PDB file of C-alpha atoms in Angstrom:
ATOM      1  CA  UNK V 243      79.572  40.522 129.832  1.00 41.00           C
ATOM      2  CA  UNK V 244      76.369  42.448 129.969  1.00 43.00           C
ATOM      3  CA  UNK V 245      75.441  43.599 133.459  1.00 44.00           C
ATOM      4  CA  UNK V 246      72.098  42.144 134.491  1.00 42.00           C
ATOM      5  CA  UNK V 247      69.787  43.470 137.181  1.00 46.00           C
ATOM      6  CA  UNK V 248      69.768  40.184 139.083  1.00 73.00           C
ATOM      7  CA  UNK V 249      72.371  37.478 138.659  1.00 77.00           C
ATOM      8  CA  UNK V 250      70.341  34.942 140.656  1.00 85.00           C
ATOM      9  CA  UNK V 251      67.256  35.356 138.464  1.00 87.00           C
ATOM     10  CA  UNK V 252      69.396  35.183 135.330  1.00 87.00           C
ATOM     11  CA  UNK V 253      71.145  32.052 136.601  1.00 89.00           C
ATOM     12  CA  UNK V 254      67.853  30.327 137.465  1.00 93.00           C
ATOM     13  CA  UNK V 255      66.513  31.182 134.029  1.00 93.00           C
ATOM     14  CA  UNK V 256      69.625  29.817 132.293  1.00 94.00           C
ATOM     15  CA  UNK V 257      69.381  26.481 134.144  1.00 96.00           C
ATOM     16  CA  UNK V 258      65.662  26.213 133.347  1.00 96.00           C
ATOM     17  CA  UNK V 259      64.698  26.757 136.967  1.00 95.00           C
ATOM     18  CA  UNK V 260      66.715  23.848 138.322  1.00 96.00           C
ATOM     19  CA  UNK V 261      70.221  24.105 139.814  1.00 96.00           C
ATOM     20  CA  UNK V 262      70.741  20.443 138.866  1.00 97.00           C
ATOM     21  CA  UNK V 263      71.180  21.635 135.270  1.00 97.00           C
ATOM     22  CA  UNK V 264      74.302  23.577 136.302  1.00 96.00           C
ATOM     23  CA  UNK V 265      77.876  22.369 136.442  1.00 94.00           C
ATOM     24  CA  UNK V 266      79.323  22.162 139.939  1.00 95.00           C
ATOM     25  CA  UNK V 267      82.770  23.709 140.279  1.00 89.00           C
ATOM     26  CA  UNK V 268      84.492  21.733 143.002  1.00 84.00           C
ATOM     27  CA  UNK V 269      85.888  23.614 145.968  1.00 75.00           C
ATOM     28  CA  UNK V 270      89.635  23.721 146.114  1.00 64.00           C
ATOM     29  CA  UNK V 271      91.434  22.062 148.986  1.00 53.00           C
ATOM     30  CA  UNK V 272      92.891  24.168 151.770  1.00 56.00           C
ATOM     31  CA  UNK V 273      96.358  23.354 150.477  1.00 55.00           C
ATOM     32  CA  UNK V 274      95.600  24.648 146.974  1.00 52.00           C
ATOM     33  CA  UNK V 275      93.425  27.619 147.976  1.00 52.00           C
ATOM     34  CA  UNK V 276      95.130  30.929 147.292  1.00 56.00           C
ATOM     35  CA  UNK V 277      92.862  32.751 149.753  1.00 54.00           C
ATOM     36  CA  UNK V 278      92.382  32.572 153.513  1.00 63.00           C
ATOM     37  CA  UNK V 279      89.477  30.131 153.440  1.00 57.00           C
ATOM     38  CA  UNK V 280      88.463  27.818 150.616  1.00 55.00           C
ATOM     39  CA  UNK V 281      84.973  28.210 149.213  1.00 68.00           C
ATOM     40  CA  UNK V 282      82.433  25.421 149.254  1.00 77.00           C
ATOM     41  CA  UNK V 283      82.088  25.211 145.497  1.00 87.00           C
ATOM     42  CA  UNK V 284      80.220  27.147 142.837  1.00 88.00           C
ATOM     43  CA  UNK V 285      77.380  26.597 140.390  1.00 92.00           C
ATOM     44  CA  UNK V 286      78.316  27.405 136.799  1.00 89.00           C
ATOM     45  CA  UNK V 287      76.402  27.847 133.574  1.00 92.00           C
ATOM     46  CA  UNK V 288      76.822  30.048 130.524  1.00 87.00           C
ATOM     47  CA  UNK V 289      74.918  32.646 128.591  1.00 88.00           C
ATOM     48  CA  UNK V 290      74.031  31.730 125.004  1.00 89.00           C
ATOM     49  CA  UNK V 291      77.241  33.378 123.841  1.00 87.00           C
ATOM     50  CA  UNK V 292      79.404  31.351 126.261  1.00 84.00           C
ATOM     51  CA  UNK V 293      79.890  34.070 128.871  1.00 84.00           C
ATOM     52  CA  UNK V 294      80.166  32.458 132.324  1.00 85.00           C
ATOM     53  CA  UNK V 295      77.557  32.850 135.040  1.00 87.00           C
ATOM     54  CA  UNK V 296      78.983  31.631 138.341  1.00 85.00           C
ATOM     55  CA  UNK V 297      77.295  31.696 141.751  1.00 88.00           C
ATOM     56  CA  UNK V 298      78.783  30.445 145.028  1.00 87.00           C
ATOM     57  CA  UNK V 299      76.832  27.316 146.031  1.00 89.00           C
ATOM     58  CA  UNK V 300      76.671  28.508 149.628  1.00 87.00           C
ATOM     59  CA  UNK V 301      75.089  31.816 148.549  1.00 85.00           C
ATOM     60  CA  UNK V 302      72.579  30.030 146.310  1.00 90.00           C
ATOM     61  CA  UNK V 303      71.562  27.798 149.218  1.00 91.00           C
ATOM     62  CA  UNK V 304      71.190  30.760 151.564  1.00 88.00           C
ATOM     63  CA  UNK V 305      69.080  32.768 149.104  1.00 88.00           C
ATOM     64  CA  UNK V 306      66.814  29.964 147.908  1.00 91.00           C
ATOM     65  CA  UNK V 307      66.685  27.637 150.914  1.00 94.00           C
ATOM     66  CA  UNK V 308      67.554  24.703 148.648  1.00 95.00           C
ATOM     67  CA  UNK V 309      70.322  22.310 149.666  1.00 95.00           C
ATOM     68  CA  UNK V 310      72.849  21.726 146.892  1.00 94.00           C
ATOM     69  CA  UNK V 311      74.059  18.164 146.450  1.00 96.00           C
ATOM     70  CA  UNK V 312      76.996  18.364 144.035  1.00 95.00           C
ATOM     71  CA  UNK V 313      76.408  14.775 142.899  1.00 96.00           C
ATOM     72  CA  UNK V 314      73.018  15.845 141.484  1.00 97.00           C
ATOM     73  CA  UNK V 315      74.485  18.543 139.231  1.00 96.00           C
ATOM     74  CA  UNK V 316      74.795  17.989 135.484  1.00 95.00           C
ATOM     75  CA  UNK V 317      78.559  17.651 135.794  1.00 95.00           C
ATOM     76  CA  UNK V 318      81.593  18.550 137.901  1.00 92.00           C
ATOM     77  CA  UNK V 319      84.741  20.403 136.995  1.00 88.00           C
ATOM     78  CA  UNK V 320      87.689  21.551 139.030  1.00 86.00           C
ATOM     79  CA  UNK V 321      88.437  25.176 139.777  1.00 79.00           C
ATOM     80  CA  UNK V 322      91.536  24.978 137.607  1.00 79.00           C
ATOM     81  CA  UNK V 323      89.529  23.582 134.665  1.00 85.00           C
ATOM     82  CA  UNK V 324      87.111  26.523 134.802  1.00 81.00           C
ATOM     83  CA  UNK V 325      90.000  28.953 135.091  1.00 78.00           C
ATOM     84  CA  UNK V 326      91.642  27.313 132.068  1.00 82.00           C
ATOM     85  CA  UNK V 327      88.419  27.640 130.046  1.00 78.00           C
ATOM     86  CA  UNK V 328      88.223  31.378 130.772  1.00 74.00           C
ATOM     87  CA  UNK V 329      91.961  32.017 130.903  1.00 74.00           C
ATOM     88  CA  UNK V 330      91.895  34.940 128.472  1.00 70.00           C
ATOM     89  CA  UNK V 331      89.033  36.649 130.307  1.00 67.00           C
ATOM     90  CA  UNK V 332      90.773  36.170 133.639  1.00 62.00           C
ATOM     91  CA  UNK V 333      93.996  37.690 132.327  1.00 60.00           C
ATOM     92  CA  UNK V 334      92.147  41.013 132.247  1.00 56.00           C
ATOM     93  CA  UNK V 335      90.232  40.532 135.490  1.00 55.00           C
ATOM     94  CA  UNK V 336      92.827  39.204 137.904  1.00 54.00           C
ATOM     95  CA  UNK V 337      95.759  41.262 139.031  1.00 58.00           C
ATOM     96  CA  UNK V 338      97.855  38.283 140.140  1.00 52.00           C
ATOM     97  CA  UNK V 339      98.067  34.514 140.025  1.00 56.00           C
ATOM     98  CA  UNK V 340      97.087  34.547 143.701  1.00 54.00           C
ATOM     99  CA  UNK V 341      93.568  35.642 142.773  1.00 54.00           C
ATOM    100  CA  UNK V 342      90.949  32.892 142.684  1.00 59.00           C
ATOM    101  CA  UNK V 343      89.571  33.080 139.153  1.00 57.00           C
ATOM    102  CA  UNK V 344      86.315  31.321 140.031  1.00 63.00           C
ATOM    103  CA  UNK V 345      85.593  33.743 142.867  1.00 62.00           C
ATOM    104  CA  UNK V 346      86.472  36.618 140.549  1.00 62.00           C
ATOM    105  CA  UNK V 347      84.059  35.360 137.898  1.00 63.00           C
ATOM    106  CA  UNK V 348      81.327  34.932 140.499  1.00 67.00           C
ATOM    107  CA  UNK V 349      81.771  38.479 141.781  1.00 62.00           C
ATOM    108  CA  UNK V 350      81.763  40.205 138.384  1.00 60.00           C
ATOM    109  CA  UNK V 351      78.111  41.031 138.087  1.00 55.00           C
ATOM    110  CA  UNK V 352      76.632  39.540 141.211  1.00 57.00           C
ATOM    111  CA  UNK V 353      73.969  42.093 142.007  1.00 51.00           C
ATOM    112  CA  UNK V 354      71.932  41.356 145.092  1.00 50.00           C
ATOM    113  CA  UNK V 355      69.344  42.208 146.079  1.00 52.00           C
ATOM    114  CA  UNK V 356      67.735  42.312 142.676  1.00 52.00           C
ATOM    115  CA  UNK V 357      66.866  45.733 141.393  1.00 43.00           C
ATOM    116  CA  UNK V 358      63.619  46.513 139.643  1.00 44.00           C
ATOM    117  CA  UNK V 359      65.255  47.949 136.513  1.00 42.00           C
ATOM    118  CA  UNK V 360      67.596  46.563 133.895  1.00 41.00           C
TER     119      UNK V 360
END
């Protein structure tokens, strides 16, 4: 994955300026969460080559001031479905099965605040 200067700007560009064009990755339940506190879901899209771009929905809302309604997104998938899709990538990124793959994907190149250079 190529490191970009601003993941948020890249994400907005990839969804044509509208988060509704993203896929909503459902939050896991407390019972199935492998971390202390479950997330509130993620927005997911891909680069042209299929590389994932994942942003926590809560962070997107905080940065843009827009309220995310998961039912308005293009589609929904479960956390486990996204992890299955990128299983081979996650094998190299996660050091154990207790690591949340979606959170790991979202933290890969999340660069905030945006820098002026690429």
